[in-house]
Each structure stands twice: as structure tokens, then as C-alpha cells.
Amino acid sequence: MCLRRMRLLLFLFCLSMVVGMVLPVLAAKNERQTVVVTAKEVNVRQGPGMSYRSLAKIHQGETYQLIEERAGWVKVQMKRNQAGWVAKTYTKLVLEQAVSQEDRLRVRLTPSRDGRIVGHLSKGEVVSVLETDGDWRKVVTSSLIGWVFSSYLSSYHRQEMEAKAGWVTADSLYVRVQPSLAAERVGKVTYGEQVTITDKQENWDQILMNDGKTGWVSSEYISTVAKTASSFVTVLYSNVNIRALPSLRSPIQAMAQYGERYRVLGKIGNWYEIELSNGAKGYIAGWLVSADANGQSESNALKGKTIVIDAGHGGKDSGTISHTGIKEKTLTLRTARLLKEKLQAQGANAVLTRSSDRYVSLPERVQMAYRCRADAFISIHYDSAKDQHAKGATVYYYDLFSDYLLALSLEHPLSRMTPIPFRGVSFGNYYVLRENRLPSVLVELGYLSNPAEAGIVAADHYQQEAANAIVNGLRDYFE
């Protein structure tokens, strides 16, 4: 009995010794050790030796999971299904990752306040810590290796995030194996392409591409659905495309008409995600709608701006007259009043050069802009030509430096008006522009000499659309 008990105790002792030796090994295997590259550029080879073929190049500051070591070489995980060997002398084990708490934090050659400064860290920059010496830590980034005082660093903990959809906002964007501009390229995505964001590190997003590959791209060029203060958007033009994705290259899902309102679900870059009548989602371009929250415009670009609206002609000066008797002076005042109302709703200080059918000289119109210290001067007119087939709207500027940008801001919204064509932005030697040093344009909103177009521009629908286009152009100019 005693012998059996002794054997049992001996067995349990041996078992505990074996477990004590095996568990640390298993724990070490399961612990994800990371190495960081400490040379500017290093070859990754197929095997542990110089004779093996080079698979890729990795760069200083990039971190990789360590798989194994063998005879002065380390095997690292490069991509999900790719590993390679690197000379151990060009890598170091990472003790931890840390974040700089100061902007322009000095990095020194030696762990001393007297050490030569070799560079600086930006606030929020993530570094790999290689070793410690008292109150100093040796760190590595893509551009430098040196010592930093510990008090100015804090531990970096990567937060796991739920995968979410994102859209590319750059024409062409390289995808890299690591969150670094020096890292190897593994692919390319283009404008409007939808990707899945799986991780984030400072100013980089890890994405899953449509072909199943993963990599890192600059967060600056990836947009996600963001919350917005807007509850609804109102369509400012006729026949506006609602697309399946936030891109001009995306298929058209539906067509929106002037004045229609849609509930906003979110915002991606310059696109609104909206709810359609059938419950489906769609995307509409932000420059084609007016956004509101509780009746207030989301944009504050026009708030506090003084806009002088010049209704052309007036009083004894009728301007051009259509074949049906529509007078230019009447139509310009009508447009100017409507424009004033819309600008005031956006928080602007809108001033009319005339508010009734009276004659105002050209010098008086310019002087009024100066007295009001106008941020912009808009002169409203309707055109005429001997050729009754002439048609379309035109924006005129005089000074290339003060007027041209304002004229260009009106180009896009006016060109979206469907009833009449847009003739473009042109130089115009008009008194109210030539003698006006403030940002100023003269807008011809259609030809009264064209019988068909005269009927179009006099309609309420067109007046609303023209005023909205000018408001949108001014908003773009001041944003």
C-alpha cells in the first residue's frame, strides 16, 4: 500500500514538472511576438539565406509578426498567406508600441538630455520601443531611430473595430502592405470604389478590397457614412440622378425632381445617403440639394455675408423687351427679390440696388456696393440678340483676380439648370464690373429675344431654379 502511494506521488511530481516546462513554451508560442525593421530597406527572401530568391522589400519602422528564428534569420508574416525570411541583424523585437504625447518631441542619439537631436515626433505618432535605459526609451519610426524621454510617451493599445463600409475619394489610391508610404504596394483602388474598413492606425485604414486582398491606405482618401445635422434634403434642380453608390460612376437608381424632399440617413464626403419612397437607400450629390435641420440650413457659409443684388435696368430704362411684351426691368427685379429672400434664409445680409421700378444710374449701383462693404456683387440681367435662335445663360466677369473665382463658382449650378443651356463664363466689359473693385459678376439668365426661351425664363419654376442656382454658387464661393 505504501509502495503504491509512493509511486502515485512520484507520478504526480513528474507530471507537474512536465506541465511546468511545457506550459511556458506553449504560452510563448501563443504570444504574438513582433519585430520591427531597423534598416532603410531590407530584402525578404524565400528561405533563411542570401542564396534564396528575394520575394519583396520591407522598410524601416514597419512591424511584422515573428514566426520563427533560424541561424541568424527570422521568418515573418508579411501578408495573410505569405511569409518570408529576413536577416535578423536588420530587425529588433518590439517591447511595446507607444504614442507621442507632445508635438515636435525631441529624439536623441543617446539616452541623455545632452544627446544630439536626430529628429522629432509629432503628437499622436505611434512608435515601436526597442529597449529602455532608466527614464529613456529607444524608439524606431520610418525615418529615425533614437532615444525619447519616457514621460512623453504613453502605451499604445490598438482598438478592435467593427468592419464598416468606406468609399474611395481619390482618383487612384495605392494599397500598401503596412501603414507607411514606404511600404510595398499590394494593389490599387479607384474613385467611388467601395471597400471594407477592418482596422485603423492613426491616419491609415486597413481595407478589404473587392478581390479579397487586404492592405493599408491613407484615411484621408476614404469616406464613411457620417452622422449629419441634416434631417432632410431638398432637390434644387430637375432630373437629378440618385445613384446606388456615392460616385458619379455608380448606376442610376432613381431620378429626383425639383422641390422633392428626402430623409437623410448619413453623409459620405459630398454625398448624402437618403431614403427613397420604396424604403431603399440611394445617394444624391450634395451640390444638387439644399440640406436642412429643423428648417435651418446646415451650411453657414453665407451667414453674415453682405451680398448686393443689382436688378438691371428700371424706371425709364426698360432693357430688352420680348415679342410678347415681357420687360427685362420687370423680370430682373422679380429675380432679385426672390434671390434676396433665399439669401436671407441662409443668414446673409442681402441688399437690393433697387426694390421698385425706378431708375438707378450705373455709378450709384457701384457706390451702393462700396457703402455696404459688400462681400459680393451680383448684377441680374436677361439677354437679347438679333438672332432669335440665340439661347442660354452666361456669367460675365471683368477682373481676373477679384471676379473670376466668383464667376466660376456660379458655373456649375447654372449649368445644371435644365430648361435652358449654359453658355459659359466670359469676360465682360460692363460698367458695374469694370468700375467695381469688389468681387462682382453680371449674370444673363436667358434670351428674351428668343420667343420660346422668353416664356421659359418668365415661369415661376425657372425663377425659383435660377435663384437657387445663384445661392448655391455663392455658398460654394464662400465655403
CSV table of C-alpha atoms in Angstrom, one decimal, residues 25-345:
chain,number,residue,atom,x,y,z
A,25,VAL,CA,6.7,27.1,-24.1
A,26,LEU,CA,3.0,26.9,-25.3
A,27,ALA,CA,2.4,30.4,-23.9
A,28,ALA,CA,5.5,31.7,-25.7
A,29,LYS,CA,4.2,30.1,-28.9
A,30,ASN,CA,0.8,31.7,-28.5
A,31,GLU,CA,2.2,35.1,-27.6
A,32,ARG,CA,2.4,37.2,-30.7
A,33,GLN,CA,5.9,38.5,-30.8
A,34,THR,CA,6.5,41.4,-33.2
A,35,VAL,CA,9.7,42.6,-34.9
A,36,VAL,CA,10.4,46.0,-36.4
A,37,VAL,CA,12.6,46.7,-39.3
A,38,THR,CA,15.6,48.9,-38.3
A,39,ALA,CA,17.2,49.4,-41.8
A,40,LYS,CA,16.0,51.7,-44.5
A,41,GLU,CA,15.3,48.8,-47.0
A,42,VAL,CA,15.6,45.1,-46.5
A,43,ASN,CA,15.1,42.1,-48.8
A,44,VAL,CA,12.6,39.4,-47.7
A,45,ARG,CA,13.8,36.0,-49.0
A,46,GLN,CA,12.2,32.7,-49.8
A,47,GLY,CA,14.5,30.9,-47.3
A,48,PRO,CA,17.0,31.6,-44.4
A,49,GLY,CA,20.0,32.6,-46.5
A,50,MET,CA,21.4,35.0,-49.1
A,51,SER,CA,21.1,32.4,-51.8
A,52,TYR,CA,17.3,32.3,-51.7
A,53,ARG,CA,15.3,34.4,-54.1
A,54,SER,CA,14.1,37.8,-52.9
A,55,LEU,CA,10.3,38.0,-52.5
A,56,ALA,CA,9.8,41.6,-51.6
A,57,LYS,CA,11.3,44.6,-49.8
A,58,ILE,CA,10.4,45.9,-46.4
A,59,HIS,CA,11.3,49.2,-44.8
A,60,GLN,CA,12.3,50.8,-41.6
A,61,GLY,CA,9.6,51.2,-39.0
A,62,GLU,CA,7.4,48.5,-40.4
A,63,THR,CA,6.3,45.8,-37.9
A,64,TYR,CA,5.7,42.1,-38.6
A,65,GLN,CA,4.6,39.1,-36.6
A,66,LEU,CA,7.6,36.8,-35.8
A,67,ILE,CA,7.0,33.2,-36.8
A,68,GLU,CA,10.4,31.6,-36.1
A,69,GLU,CA,14.2,32.1,-35.9
A,70,ARG,CA,16.9,30.1,-37.6
A,71,ALA,CA,20.7,30.6,-37.9
A,72,GLY,CA,20.7,34.4,-37.8
A,73,TRP,CA,17.4,34.8,-39.8
A,74,VAL,CA,13.8,35.5,-38.8
A,75,LYS,CA,10.7,34.3,-40.5
A,76,VAL,CA,8.0,37.0,-40.6
A,77,GLN,CA,4.3,37.1,-41.6
A,78,MET,CA,4.1,39.6,-44.4
A,79,LYS,CA,0.5,39.2,-45.7
A,80,ARG,CA,-2.3,36.9,-44.8
A,81,ASN,CA,-1.0,34.0,-46.8
A,82,GLN,CA,2.7,35.0,-47.3
A,83,ALA,CA,5.7,34.7,-45.1
A,84,GLY,CA,9.4,35.3,-45.8
A,85,TRP,CA,12.9,35.4,-44.2
A,86,VAL,CA,14.8,38.5,-43.2
A,87,ALA,CA,18.4,38.8,-41.8
A,88,LYS,CA,18.0,39.1,-38.0
A,89,THR,CA,20.6,41.9,-37.9
A,90,TYR,CA,18.1,44.2,-39.6
A,91,THR,CA,15.2,43.6,-37.1
A,92,LYS,CA,14.6,44.0,-33.4
A,93,LEU,CA,12.0,42.6,-31.1
A,94,VAL,CA,9.4,45.2,-30.2
A,95,LEU,CA,8.9,45.6,-26.4
A,96,GLU,CA,5.8,47.6,-26.9
A,97,GLN,CA,4.2,50.3,-29.1
A,98,ALA,CA,3.9,53.8,-27.7
A,99,VAL,CA,2.3,57.1,-28.7
A,100,SER,CA,4.0,60.6,-28.5
A,101,GLN,CA,2.1,62.9,-26.2
A,102,GLU,CA,3.9,66.0,-27.4
A,103,ASP,CA,4.3,67.8,-30.7
A,104,ARG,CA,7.9,68.1,-32.0
A,105,LEU,CA,9.1,65.7,-29.3
A,106,ARG,CA,12.9,65.5,-29.5
A,107,VAL,CA,14.5,62.2,-30.4
A,108,ARG,CA,18.2,62.0,-29.3
A,109,LEU,CA,21.1,59.9,-30.4
A,110,THR,CA,21.9,58.8,-26.8
A,111,PRO,CA,19.7,58.4,-23.7
A,112,SER,CA,20.6,61.8,-22.3
A,113,ARG,CA,19.4,65.3,-22.4
A,114,ASP,CA,22.8,66.2,-23.8
A,115,GLY,CA,22.4,63.7,-26.6
A,116,ARG,CA,22.4,65.1,-30.1
A,117,ILE,CA,18.9,65.6,-31.5
A,118,VAL,CA,18.3,63.4,-34.6
A,119,GLY,CA,14.7,64.2,-35.2
A,120,HIS,CA,11.2,64.9,-33.8
A,121,LEU,CA,8.0,63.1,-33.2
A,122,SER,CA,4.6,64.5,-33.9
A,123,LYS,CA,1.8,64.4,-31.3
A,124,GLY,CA,-0.1,61.1,-31.7
A,125,GLU,CA,2.6,59.5,-33.7
A,126,VAL,CA,3.0,55.7,-33.0
A,127,VAL,CA,6.5,54.3,-32.4
A,128,SER,CA,8.0,50.9,-31.7
A,129,VAL,CA,10.0,50.7,-28.5
A,130,LEU,CA,13.2,48.6,-28.8
A,131,GLU,CA,14.8,49.0,-25.3
A,132,THR,CA,14.8,51.0,-22.2
A,133,ASP,CA,17.6,52.7,-20.2
A,134,GLY,CA,16.4,54.3,-17.0
A,135,ASP,CA,13.9,57.0,-17.9
A,136,TRP,CA,14.6,56.7,-21.6
A,137,ARG,CA,13.2,54.5,-24.4
A,138,LYS,CA,14.8,53.7,-27.7
A,139,VAL,CA,12.2,54.0,-30.5
A,140,VAL,CA,12.1,53.5,-34.2
A,141,THR,CA,9.9,55.1,-36.9
A,142,SER,CA,10.0,55.0,-40.7
A,143,SER,CA,12.5,57.9,-40.7
A,144,LEU,CA,14.6,57.7,-37.5
A,145,ILE,CA,15.9,55.7,-34.6
A,146,GLY,CA,16.8,57.3,-31.3
A,147,TRP,CA,16.0,57.9,-27.6
A,148,VAL,CA,13.0,59.6,-26.1
A,149,PHE,CA,12.3,60.6,-22.5
A,150,SER,CA,9.7,58.1,-21.2
A,151,SER,CA,7.4,60.7,-19.6
A,152,TYR,CA,6.4,62.0,-23.0
A,153,LEU,CA,5.3,58.6,-24.3
A,154,SER,CA,2.2,56.5,-23.4
A,155,SER,CA,1.3,53.0,-24.2
A,156,TYR,CA,-0.5,52.4,-27.5
A,157,HIS,CA,-3.4,50.0,-27.5
A,158,ARG,CA,-4.8,49.2,-30.9
A,159,GLN,CA,-8.6,49.1,-30.6
A,160,GLU,CA,-10.5,46.4,-32.3
A,161,MET,CA,-13.2,47.9,-34.6
A,162,GLU,CA,-16.2,46.5,-36.3
A,163,ALA,CA,-15.8,46.3,-40.1
A,164,LYS,CA,-17.6,49.1,-41.9
A,165,ALA,CA,-18.1,50.2,-45.5
A,166,GLY,CA,-16.0,53.0,-47.0
A,167,TRP,CA,-15.7,54.7,-50.3
A,168,VAL,CA,-12.5,55.8,-52.2
A,169,THR,CA,-12.5,59.6,-52.8
A,170,ALA,CA,-9.2,59.8,-54.7
A,171,ASP,CA,-8.9,59.2,-58.5
A,172,SER,CA,-6.3,56.4,-57.8
A,173,LEU,CA,-5.1,55.2,-54.5
A,174,TYR,CA,-2.3,52.7,-53.8
A,175,VAL,CA,-2.9,50.0,-51.2
A,176,ARG,CA,0.2,49.1,-49.1
A,177,VAL,CA,1.2,46.1,-47.0
A,178,GLN,CA,1.9,48.3,-44.0
A,179,PRO,CA,0.6,51.7,-42.8
A,180,SER,CA,3.5,53.6,-44.3
A,181,LEU,CA,4.2,55.4,-47.6
A,182,ALA,CA,7.4,53.5,-47.9
A,183,ALA,CA,5.7,50.1,-47.6
A,184,GLU,CA,5.3,47.8,-50.6
A,185,ARG,CA,2.2,48.3,-52.8
A,186,VAL,CA,-0.2,45.3,-52.9
A,187,GLY,CA,-2.9,46.8,-55.0
A,188,LYS,CA,-4.8,49.9,-56.2
A,189,VAL,CA,-8.3,51.2,-55.7
A,190,THR,CA,-10.1,54.0,-57.7
A,191,TYR,CA,-12.6,56.7,-57.1
A,192,GLY,CA,-16.0,55.6,-56.0
A,193,GLU,CA,-14.9,52.0,-55.2
A,194,GLN,CA,-16.5,50.5,-52.1
A,195,VAL,CA,-14.2,48.8,-49.6
A,196,THR,CA,-14.5,47.3,-46.2
A,197,ILE,CA,-12.5,49.0,-43.4
A,198,THR,CA,-11.3,46.3,-41.0
A,199,ASP,CA,-8.7,48.2,-38.8
A,200,LYS,CA,-7.4,51.7,-38.2
A,201,GLN,CA,-4.0,53.0,-37.1
A,202,GLU,CA,-3.5,56.7,-36.8
A,203,ASN,CA,-4.0,58.2,-40.3
A,204,TRP,CA,-4.3,54.8,-42.0
A,205,ASP,CA,-7.2,52.5,-42.7
A,206,GLN,CA,-6.8,48.7,-43.3
A,207,ILE,CA,-9.2,47.8,-46.0
A,208,LEU,CA,-10.5,44.6,-47.6
A,209,MET,CA,-10.7,45.1,-51.3
A,210,ASN,CA,-13.2,43.5,-53.7
A,211,ASP,CA,-10.6,40.9,-54.9
A,212,GLY,CA,-10.3,39.7,-51.3
A,213,LYS,CA,-6.9,41.3,-50.7
A,214,THR,CA,-6.2,43.4,-47.6
A,215,GLY,CA,-3.9,46.4,-47.2
A,216,TRP,CA,-3.4,49.9,-45.8
A,217,VAL,CA,-4.5,53.2,-47.3
A,218,SER,CA,-4.4,56.8,-46.1
A,219,SER,CA,-7.6,57.6,-44.1
A,220,GLU,CA,-7.7,61.0,-45.9
A,221,TYR,CA,-9.0,59.4,-49.1
A,222,ILE,CA,-11.6,57.0,-47.6
A,223,SER,CA,-15.1,58.3,-46.7
A,224,THR,CA,-17.5,56.6,-44.4
A,225,VAL,CA,-21.2,57.3,-43.6
A,226,ALA,CA,-21.1,60.1,-41.1
A,227,LYS,CA,-23.8,61.5,-38.9
A,228,THR,CA,-25.1,64.8,-40.1
A,229,ALA,CA,-27.2,67.6,-38.6
A,230,SER,CA,-29.5,67.5,-41.6
A,231,SER,CA,-32.8,65.8,-41.4
A,232,PHE,CA,-33.9,66.3,-45.0
A,233,VAL,CA,-32.5,67.5,-48.3
A,234,THR,CA,-34.5,69.4,-50.9
A,235,VAL,CA,-33.6,68.9,-54.6
A,236,LEU,CA,-32.7,72.1,-56.3
A,237,TYR,CA,-32.8,71.0,-60.0
A,238,SER,CA,-34.9,68.9,-62.3
A,239,ASN,CA,-33.9,65.4,-63.3
A,240,VAL,CA,-31.2,64.8,-60.7
A,241,ASN,CA,-29.7,61.3,-60.6
A,242,ILE,CA,-30.0,59.2,-57.4
A,243,ARG,CA,-27.2,56.7,-57.5
A,244,ALA,CA,-26.6,53.2,-56.0
A,245,LEU,CA,-23.3,54.3,-54.6
A,246,PRO,CA,-21.7,57.8,-53.7
A,247,SER,CA,-20.0,58.1,-57.1
A,248,LEU,CA,-20.7,59.7,-60.5
A,249,ARG,CA,-19.7,56.4,-62.0
A,250,SER,CA,-22.3,54.4,-60.0
A,251,PRO,CA,-25.5,53.1,-61.7
A,252,ILE,CA,-28.5,55.4,-61.6
A,253,GLN,CA,-31.1,54.1,-59.1
A,254,ALA,CA,-33.8,56.7,-59.5
A,255,MET,CA,-34.5,60.3,-60.7
A,256,ALA,CA,-35.3,63.2,-58.4
A,257,GLN,CA,-37.2,66.3,-59.4
A,258,TYR,CA,-37.0,70.0,-58.4
A,259,GLY,CA,-38.5,70.6,-54.9
A,260,GLU,CA,-38.7,67.0,-53.8
A,261,ARG,CA,-37.5,66.3,-50.2
A,262,TYR,CA,-35.8,63.1,-48.9
A,263,ARG,CA,-34.9,62.0,-45.4
A,264,VAL,CA,-31.2,61.9,-44.8
A,265,LEU,CA,-29.6,58.7,-43.4
A,266,GLY,CA,-26.0,59.9,-43.4
A,267,LYS,CA,-23.3,61.7,-45.3
A,268,ILE,CA,-20.3,60.4,-47.3
A,269,GLY,CA,-18.0,63.1,-48.4
A,270,ASN,CA,-20.1,65.4,-50.6
A,271,TRP,CA,-22.9,62.8,-51.0
A,272,TYR,CA,-26.0,62.3,-48.9
A,273,GLU,CA,-27.3,58.9,-48.2
A,274,ILE,CA,-31.1,59.2,-48.5
A,275,GLU,CA,-34.2,57.1,-48.0
A,276,LEU,CA,-36.3,56.6,-51.1
A,277,SER,CA,-40.1,56.2,-51.2
A,278,ASN,CA,-39.9,52.4,-51.5
A,279,GLY,CA,-37.7,52.2,-48.4
A,280,ALA,CA,-34.5,51.6,-50.4
A,281,LYS,CA,-31.3,53.7,-49.9
A,282,GLY,CA,-29.7,55.9,-52.5
A,283,TYR,CA,-27.1,58.6,-52.8
A,284,ILE,CA,-27.5,62.2,-54.1
A,285,ALA,CA,-24.8,64.7,-54.7
A,286,GLY,CA,-24.6,67.4,-52.1
A,287,TRP,CA,-24.1,70.2,-54.6
A,288,LEU,CA,-27.5,69.5,-56.1
A,289,VAL,CA,-29.6,69.7,-52.9
A,290,SER,CA,-30.2,72.1,-50.0
A,291,ALA,CA,-29.8,70.4,-46.6
A,292,ASP,CA,-31.8,71.4,-43.6
A,293,ALA,CA,-32.2,70.5,-40.0
A,294,ASN,CA,-35.4,71.8,-38.3
A,295,GLY,CA,-35.8,74.3,-41.1
A,296,GLN,CA,-32.3,75.7,-40.8
A,297,SER,CA,-29.6,75.4,-43.5
A,298,GLU,CA,-26.7,73.1,-42.5
A,299,SER,CA,-24.1,75.3,-44.2
A,300,ASN,CA,-23.1,78.6,-42.5
A,301,ALA,CA,-21.1,79.7,-45.5
A,302,LEU,CA,-23.4,82.6,-46.3
A,303,LYS,CA,-24.1,83.6,-42.7
A,304,GLY,CA,-23.1,87.3,-42.1
A,305,LYS,CA,-22.0,87.8,-45.7
A,306,THR,CA,-23.3,91.0,-47.4
A,307,ILE,CA,-24.5,90.4,-51.0
A,308,VAL,CA,-25.5,93.3,-53.1
A,309,ILE,CA,-28.1,92.2,-55.7
A,310,ASP,CA,-28.4,94.6,-58.7
A,311,ALA,CA,-31.6,94.3,-60.6
A,312,GLY,CA,-30.7,95.5,-64.0
A,313,HIS,CA,-32.4,98.5,-65.7
A,314,GLY,CA,-35.5,100.1,-64.1
A,315,GLY,CA,-37.7,103.2,-64.4
A,316,LYS,CA,-37.2,104.9,-67.8
A,317,ASP,CA,-34.7,102.1,-68.8
A,318,SER,CA,-36.8,99.1,-69.7
A,319,GLY,CA,-34.0,97.0,-71.0
A,320,THR,CA,-34.8,94.5,-73.7
A,321,ILE,CA,-38.5,93.5,-74.3
A,322,SER,CA,-39.7,90.2,-75.6
A,323,HIS,CA,-42.1,89.7,-78.5
A,324,THR,CA,-44.9,89.2,-76.0
A,325,GLY,CA,-44.1,92.3,-74.0
A,326,ILE,CA,-42.1,90.9,-71.2
A,327,LYS,CA,-39.8,93.7,-70.0
A,328,GLU,CA,-36.3,92.9,-68.8
A,329,LYS,CA,-36.5,95.5,-65.9
A,330,THR,CA,-39.6,93.7,-64.5
A,331,LEU,CA,-38.0,90.3,-64.7
A,332,THR,CA,-34.7,91.3,-63.2
A,333,LEU,CA,-36.5,92.8,-60.2
A,334,ARG,CA,-38.6,89.7,-59.8
A,335,THR,CA,-35.4,87.5,-59.8
A,336,ALA,CA,-33.6,89.9,-57.5
A,337,ARG,CA,-36.4,89.9,-54.9
A,338,LEU,CA,-36.5,86.1,-54.9
A,339,LEU,CA,-32.8,85.8,-54.6
A,340,LYS,CA,-32.8,88.2,-51.7
A,341,GLU,CA,-35.4,86.1,-49.9
A,342,LYS,CA,-33.4,82.9,-50.4
A,343,LEU,CA,-30.1,84.5,-49.3
A,344,GLN,CA,-31.6,85.9,-46.2
A,345,ALA,CA,-32.9,82.5,-45.3
